[in-house]
CSV table of C-alpha atoms in Angstrom, one decimal:
chain,number,residue,atom,x,y,z
A,785,MET,CA,12.6,-14.5,-44.6
A,786,GLY,CA,16.0,-14.4,-45.8
A,787,SER,CA,18.2,-17.5,-46.1
A,788,PHE,CA,21.6,-18.4,-47.4
A,789,GLY,CA,23.5,-21.5,-48.5
A,790,ARG,CA,26.3,-23.3,-46.8
A,791,GLY,CA,27.1,-25.9,-49.3
A,792,TYR,CA,24.8,-28.7,-47.7
A,793,GLY,CA,21.6,-26.7,-47.2
A,794,TYR,CA,20.1,-23.6,-46.2
A,795,ARG,CA,20.1,-21.5,-43.0
A,796,PHE,CA,17.2,-19.3,-42.4
A,797,ASP,CA,17.9,-15.7,-41.3
A,798,LEU,CA,15.2,-14.0,-38.9
A,799,SER,CA,16.9,-10.9,-38.6
A,800,GLY,CA,14.7,-9.4,-41.2
A,801,TYR,CA,11.7,-10.0,-38.9
A,802,PHE,CA,13.6,-9.5,-35.6
A,803,PRO,CA,16.1,-6.5,-35.8
A,804,ARG,CA,18.7,-6.3,-33.2
A,805,ALA,CA,16.9,-4.1,-30.8
A,806,ILE,CA,13.6,-5.9,-31.0
A,807,LYS,CA,15.5,-9.2,-30.5
A,808,THR,CA,17.4,-8.0,-27.6
A,809,ILE,CA,14.3,-6.6,-25.8
A,810,CYS,CA,12.4,-9.8,-26.4
A,811,LEU,CA,15.2,-12.0,-25.1
A,812,ALA,CA,15.5,-9.8,-22.0
A,813,CYS,CA,11.8,-10.1,-21.3
A,814,VAL,CA,11.8,-13.8,-21.8
A,815,GLY,CA,14.8,-14.3,-19.6
A,816,VAL,CA,13.3,-12.2,-16.8
A,817,PHE,CA,9.9,-14.0,-17.3
A,818,VAL,CA,11.7,-17.4,-16.8
A,819,LEU,CA,13.3,-16.2,-13.7
A,820,GLN,CA,9.8,-14.9,-12.4
A,821,GLU,CA,8.3,-18.3,-13.0
A,822,LEU,CA,11.2,-20.3,-11.4
A,823,SER,CA,11.0,-18.1,-8.3
A,824,THR,CA,7.1,-18.6,-8.1
A,825,LEU,CA,7.6,-22.4,-8.5
A,826,LEU,CA,10.4,-22.6,-5.9
A,827,PHE,CA,9.3,-20.1,-3.3
A,828,GLY,CA,5.5,-19.7,-4.1
A,829,ARG,CA,3.7,-16.4,-3.6
A,830,GLY,CA,6.8,-15.0,-1.9
A,831,GLY,CA,9.0,-15.5,-4.9
A,832,GLU,CA,6.3,-13.8,-7.1
A,833,LEU,CA,6.0,-10.8,-4.7
A,834,PHE,CA,9.8,-10.4,-4.5
A,835,TRP,CA,10.0,-9.5,-8.1
A,836,GLN,CA,7.0,-7.3,-8.1
A,837,ARG,CA,7.8,-5.3,-5.1
A,838,TRP,CA,11.5,-4.8,-5.8
A,839,PHE,CA,11.6,-4.6,-9.6
A,840,GLY,CA,8.0,-3.8,-10.5
A,841,LEU,CA,6.9,-0.1,-10.4
A,842,VAL,CA,5.6,0.7,-6.8
A,843,PRO,CA,4.9,4.5,-6.8
A,844,TYR,CA,5.3,4.9,-3.1
A,845,ALA,CA,8.5,2.7,-2.8
A,846,ALA,CA,10.0,4.3,-6.0
A,847,VAL,CA,9.7,7.8,-4.5
A,848,PHE,CA,9.9,7.5,-0.8
A,849,GLY,CA,11.9,4.2,-0.7
A,850,PHE,CA,14.4,5.6,-3.2
A,851,ARG,CA,14.0,2.6,-5.7
A,852,ILE,CA,14.9,4.6,-8.5
A,853,TRP,CA,15.6,1.6,-10.7
A,854,GLN,CA,11.9,0.7,-10.8
A,855,PRO,CA,10.6,3.0,-13.6
A,856,PHE,CA,13.2,1.1,-15.8
A,857,THR,CA,13.0,-2.5,-14.5
A,858,TYR,CA,9.3,-2.7,-14.5
A,859,LEU,CA,9.4,-3.0,-18.4
A,860,PHE,CA,10.9,-6.4,-18.3
A,861,LEU,CA,8.4,-8.0,-15.8
A,862,HIS,CA,5.3,-9.7,-16.9
A,863,SER,CA,2.4,-11.4,-15.0
A,864,GLY,CA,1.6,-14.4,-17.2
A,865,ILE,CA,2.3,-16.2,-20.4
A,866,LEU,CA,-0.6,-14.2,-22.3
A,867,HIS,CA,0.7,-10.8,-21.0
A,868,ILE,CA,4.2,-11.4,-22.3
A,869,LEU,CA,3.0,-13.1,-25.5
A,870,PHE,CA,0.8,-10.2,-26.6
A,871,ASN,CA,3.4,-7.6,-25.5
A,872,LEU,CA,6.1,-9.1,-27.5
A,873,LEU,CA,3.9,-9.9,-30.5
A,874,TYR,CA,2.9,-6.2,-30.6
A,875,LEU,CA,6.5,-5.2,-30.1
A,876,CYS,CA,7.7,-7.4,-33.1
A,877,MET,CA,4.8,-6.5,-35.3
A,878,PHE,CA,4.8,-2.8,-34.9
A,879,GLY,CA,8.5,-2.1,-33.7
A,880,ALA,CA,10.5,-3.7,-36.5
A,881,ASP,CA,9.6,-1.2,-39.1
A,882,LEU,CA,10.4,1.6,-36.8
A,883,GLU,CA,13.8,0.0,-36.1
A,884,ARG,CA,14.5,-0.3,-39.7
A,885,MET,CA,13.6,3.4,-40.4
A,886,TRP,CA,15.4,4.8,-37.3
A,887,GLY,CA,18.3,2.5,-36.7
A,888,THR,CA,18.9,0.5,-33.5
A,889,ARG,CA,20.1,3.3,-31.2
A,890,LYS,CA,17.3,5.7,-31.9
A,891,PHE,CA,14.7,2.8,-31.4
A,892,TYR,CA,16.3,2.0,-28.1
A,893,THR,CA,16.1,5.6,-27.1
A,894,TYR,CA,12.4,5.9,-28.1
A,895,PHE,CA,11.5,2.6,-26.5
A,896,PHE,CA,12.9,3.3,-23.0
A,897,LEU,CA,11.9,7.0,-23.2
A,898,CYS,CA,8.2,6.0,-23.7
A,899,GLY,CA,8.4,3.1,-21.2
A,900,VAL,CA,10.3,5.1,-18.4
A,901,GLY,CA,8.2,8.2,-19.2
A,902,ALA,CA,5.0,6.2,-18.9
A,903,GLY,CA,6.2,4.9,-15.4
A,904,VAL,CA,7.0,8.4,-14.2
A,905,ILE,CA,3.5,9.6,-15.1
A,906,ASN,CA,1.9,6.5,-13.4
A,907,VAL,CA,4.0,7.4,-10.3
A,908,ILE,CA,2.8,11.0,-10.4
A,909,VAL,CA,-0.8,10.2,-10.9
A,910,LYS,CA,-0.9,7.5,-8.3
A,911,LEU,CA,0.9,9.7,-5.7
A,912,ILE,CA,-1.7,12.5,-6.4
A,913,LEU,CA,-4.4,10.1,-5.8
A,914,ASP,CA,-2.9,8.3,-2.8
A,915,PRO,CA,-0.4,10.8,-1.3
A,916,HIS,CA,-0.2,8.8,2.0
A,917,GLY,CA,0.5,5.5,0.3
A,918,GLN,CA,-2.5,3.7,1.7
A,919,ALA,CA,-4.0,2.1,-1.4
A,920,SER,CA,-3.0,2.4,-5.1
A,921,ALA,CA,0.4,3.9,-4.4
A,922,TRP,CA,1.5,0.5,-3.3
A,923,VAL,CA,0.2,-1.5,-6.1
A,924,PRO,CA,3.0,-2.7,-8.4
A,925,THR,CA,2.8,-2.1,-12.2
A,926,ILE,CA,4.7,-4.5,-14.4
A,927,GLY,CA,5.0,-4.9,-18.2
A,928,ALA,CA,6.3,-3.2,-21.4
A,929,SER,CA,2.8,-2.0,-22.5
A,930,GLY,CA,3.7,1.7,-21.8
A,931,ALA,CA,6.6,1.6,-24.2
A,932,ILE,CA,4.6,-0.6,-26.6
A,933,TYR,CA,1.9,2.0,-26.7
A,934,GLY,CA,4.4,4.6,-27.6
A,935,ILE,CA,5.4,2.4,-30.5
A,936,LEU,CA,1.9,2.2,-31.7
A,937,LEU,CA,1.6,6.0,-31.6
A,938,ALA,CA,4.7,6.3,-33.6
A,939,ASN,CA,3.3,4.0,-36.3
A,940,ALA,CA,0.1,6.2,-36.4
A,941,VAL,CA,2.2,9.3,-36.8
A,942,LEU,CA,4.8,8.0,-39.3
A,943,LEU,CA,2.8,5.2,-41.1
A,944,PRO,CA,-0.8,6.4,-40.8
A,945,GLN,CA,-2.1,4.7,-43.9
A,946,ARG,CA,-0.7,1.2,-42.9
A,947,GLN,CA,-3.5,-1.3,-42.8
A,948,VAL,CA,-4.2,-3.3,-39.6
A,949,TRP,CA,-6.3,-6.5,-39.5
A,950,VAL,CA,-8.8,-6.3,-36.6
A,951,PHE,CA,-8.7,-9.8,-35.3
A,952,PRO,CA,-11.0,-11.8,-35.5
A,953,LEU,CA,-13.1,-9.6,-37.7
A,954,PRO,CA,-12.5,-9.9,-41.5
A,955,ILE,CA,-11.9,-6.3,-41.9
A,956,THR,CA,-8.7,-3.8,-41.9
A,957,VAL,CA,-8.4,-0.3,-40.7
A,958,SER,CA,-5.6,2.3,-41.1
A,959,MET,CA,-3.1,2.4,-38.4
A,960,ARG,CA,-4.3,6.0,-37.4
A,961,ILE,CA,-7.8,4.8,-36.8
A,962,PHE,CA,-6.6,1.8,-34.9
A,963,VAL,CA,-4.4,3.8,-32.7
A,964,ILE,CA,-7.2,6.4,-32.1
A,965,VAL,CA,-9.6,3.5,-31.1
A,966,MET,CA,-7.0,2.1,-28.8
A,967,GLY,CA,-6.3,5.3,-27.1
A,968,ALA,CA,-10.1,6.0,-26.6
A,969,ILE,CA,-10.3,2.6,-25.0
A,970,GLU,CA,-7.5,3.4,-22.7
A,971,PHE,CA,-8.9,6.9,-21.8
A,972,PHE,CA,-12.3,5.5,-20.9
A,973,GLY,CA,-10.6,2.7,-19.0
A,974,THR,CA,-8.8,5.2,-17.0
A,975,ILE,CA,-11.8,7.3,-16.0
A,976,GLY,CA,-14.0,4.2,-15.3
A,977,ALA,CA,-13.6,2.2,-12.3
A,978,SER,CA,-13.3,-1.1,-14.1
A,979,GLY,CA,-10.9,-3.0,-11.7
A,980,ASP,CA,-9.4,-5.0,-14.7
A,981,ASN,CA,-5.9,-4.8,-13.1
A,982,VAL,CA,-4.7,-2.9,-16.3
A,983,SER,CA,-2.5,0.3,-15.9
A,984,HIS,CA,-4.3,2.4,-18.4
A,985,ILE,CA,-2.4,5.4,-17.1
A,986,CYS,CA,0.7,3.8,-18.3
A,987,HIS,CA,-0.7,3.0,-21.6
A,988,LEU,CA,-1.9,6.7,-22.1
A,989,GLY,CA,1.5,8.0,-20.6
A,990,GLY,CA,3.4,6.1,-23.2
A,991,MET,CA,1.4,7.5,-25.9
A,992,LEU,CA,1.7,10.9,-24.7
A,993,VAL,CA,5.5,10.8,-24.2
A,994,GLY,CA,5.9,9.4,-27.6
A,995,TYR,CA,3.8,12.1,-29.2
A,996,VAL,CA,5.8,14.8,-27.4
A,997,TYR,CA,9.0,13.2,-28.5
A,998,LEU,CA,8.0,13.0,-32.1
A,999,ARG,CA,6.7,16.4,-32.3
A,1000,ARG,CA,9.6,18.0,-30.4
A,1001,GLY,CA,11.1,19.3,-33.6
A,1002,SER,CA,7.9,21.3,-34.6
A,1003,TYR,CA,7.7,22.6,-31.1
A,1004,LEU,CA,11.3,23.8,-31.2
A,1005,TYR,CA,10.8,25.1,-34.8
A,1006,ASN,CA,7.8,27.2,-33.7
A,1007,PHE,CA,9.9,28.5,-30.8
A,1008,ARG,CA,12.8,29.5,-33.0
A,1009,ASN,CA,10.4,31.2,-35.4
A,1010,TYR,CA,8.8,33.1,-32.6
A,1011,PHE,CA,12.5,34.2,-31.3
A,1012,SER,CA,13.5,35.2,-34.9
A,1013,ASP,CA,10.5,37.3,-35.3
A,1014,TRP,CA,11.1,39.1,-32.1
A,1015,GLN,CA,14.6,39.8,-33.0
A,1016,ARG,CA,13.4,41.1,-36.4
A,1017,ARG,CA,10.9,43.4,-34.7
A,1018,ARG,CA,13.5,44.7,-32.1
A,1019,LEU,CA,16.0,45.5,-35.0
A,1020,LYS,CA,13.3,47.2,-37.0
A,1021,LYS,CA,12.4,49.4,-34.0
A,1022,LYS,CA,16.0,50.3,-33.4
A,1023,PHE,CA,16.4,51.1,-37.1
A,1024,GLU,CA,13.3,53.4,-37.0
A,1025,VAL,CA,14.6,55.1,-34.0
A,1026,TYR,CA,18.0,55.8,-35.6
A,1027,VAL,CA,16.5,57.1,-38.8
A,1028,ARG,CA,14.3,59.4,-36.8
A,1029,ASP,CA,17.0,60.8,-34.7
A,1030,HIS,CA,19.3,61.4,-37.8
A,1031,ASN,CA,16.5,63.0,-39.7
A,1032,ASP,CA,16.3,65.7,-37.1
A,1033,LYS,CA,19.9,66.8,-37.6
A,1034,PRO,CA,20.9,69.5,-40.3
A,1035,PRO,CA,22.6,68.2,-43.3
A,1036,THR,CA,26.4,68.4,-43.4
A,1037,ARG,CA,27.9,71.4,-45.3
A,1038,PRO,CA,29.4,70.5,-48.6
A,1039,ASP,CA,32.6,72.5,-48.0
A,1040,ASN,CA,33.3,70.4,-45.1
A,1041,TRP,CA,33.5,67.2,-47.1
A,1042,VAL,CA,37.0,65.6,-47.3
A,1043,ASN,CA,38.0,64.0,-50.6
């Protein structure tokens, strides 16, 4: 933790632990959570449902009700103190190093790409399972977990040997193993009818979008290689045809040469 003097003492600087993007996202989530709690306190269940139905991610409403802001706004809503506490704790623990490596702008891009992408995947899956909006397509999803799972995936790709303490066990595992286990838990939570009110689809969606984003360079590189190889083969074939056609012609007479 950094500190600096001001003549009469020291002032602590938390920017090392909380870079700008991390700090802004945390403040936004906390601010919205306070508004949620005040609405619930003043208006009861109606105040709680107002935020969930209008700013949470409701698949049927987002598509057929044209609430196109929901895949973005649902990231800032949370259902309780433990929900927001663990989400922001994971964001700070695993997101700070990414922001230092990438910079604030790229971290913002990655965070919202994973979060919104996870929301879009959730909407698609829910509407496939409930196309007429009679059950799960009306269930709101809230929380930044989709984006945070994307951040976990980025740590596993970029910092695979980073050690993670498996609380409360006195052991550590590599970041890669930790994320593989977390992904497996989410996968089996998706295919199982657990009824735990956790959007496992969003979690897996955030990891999928994050992986595609991080590997996009290699995909484009392979495509460029394939295109270049095709061009070389095409030019080689044209050259072979040219040589064959000109080999069939008689040689030019020397007395026709012009000096």
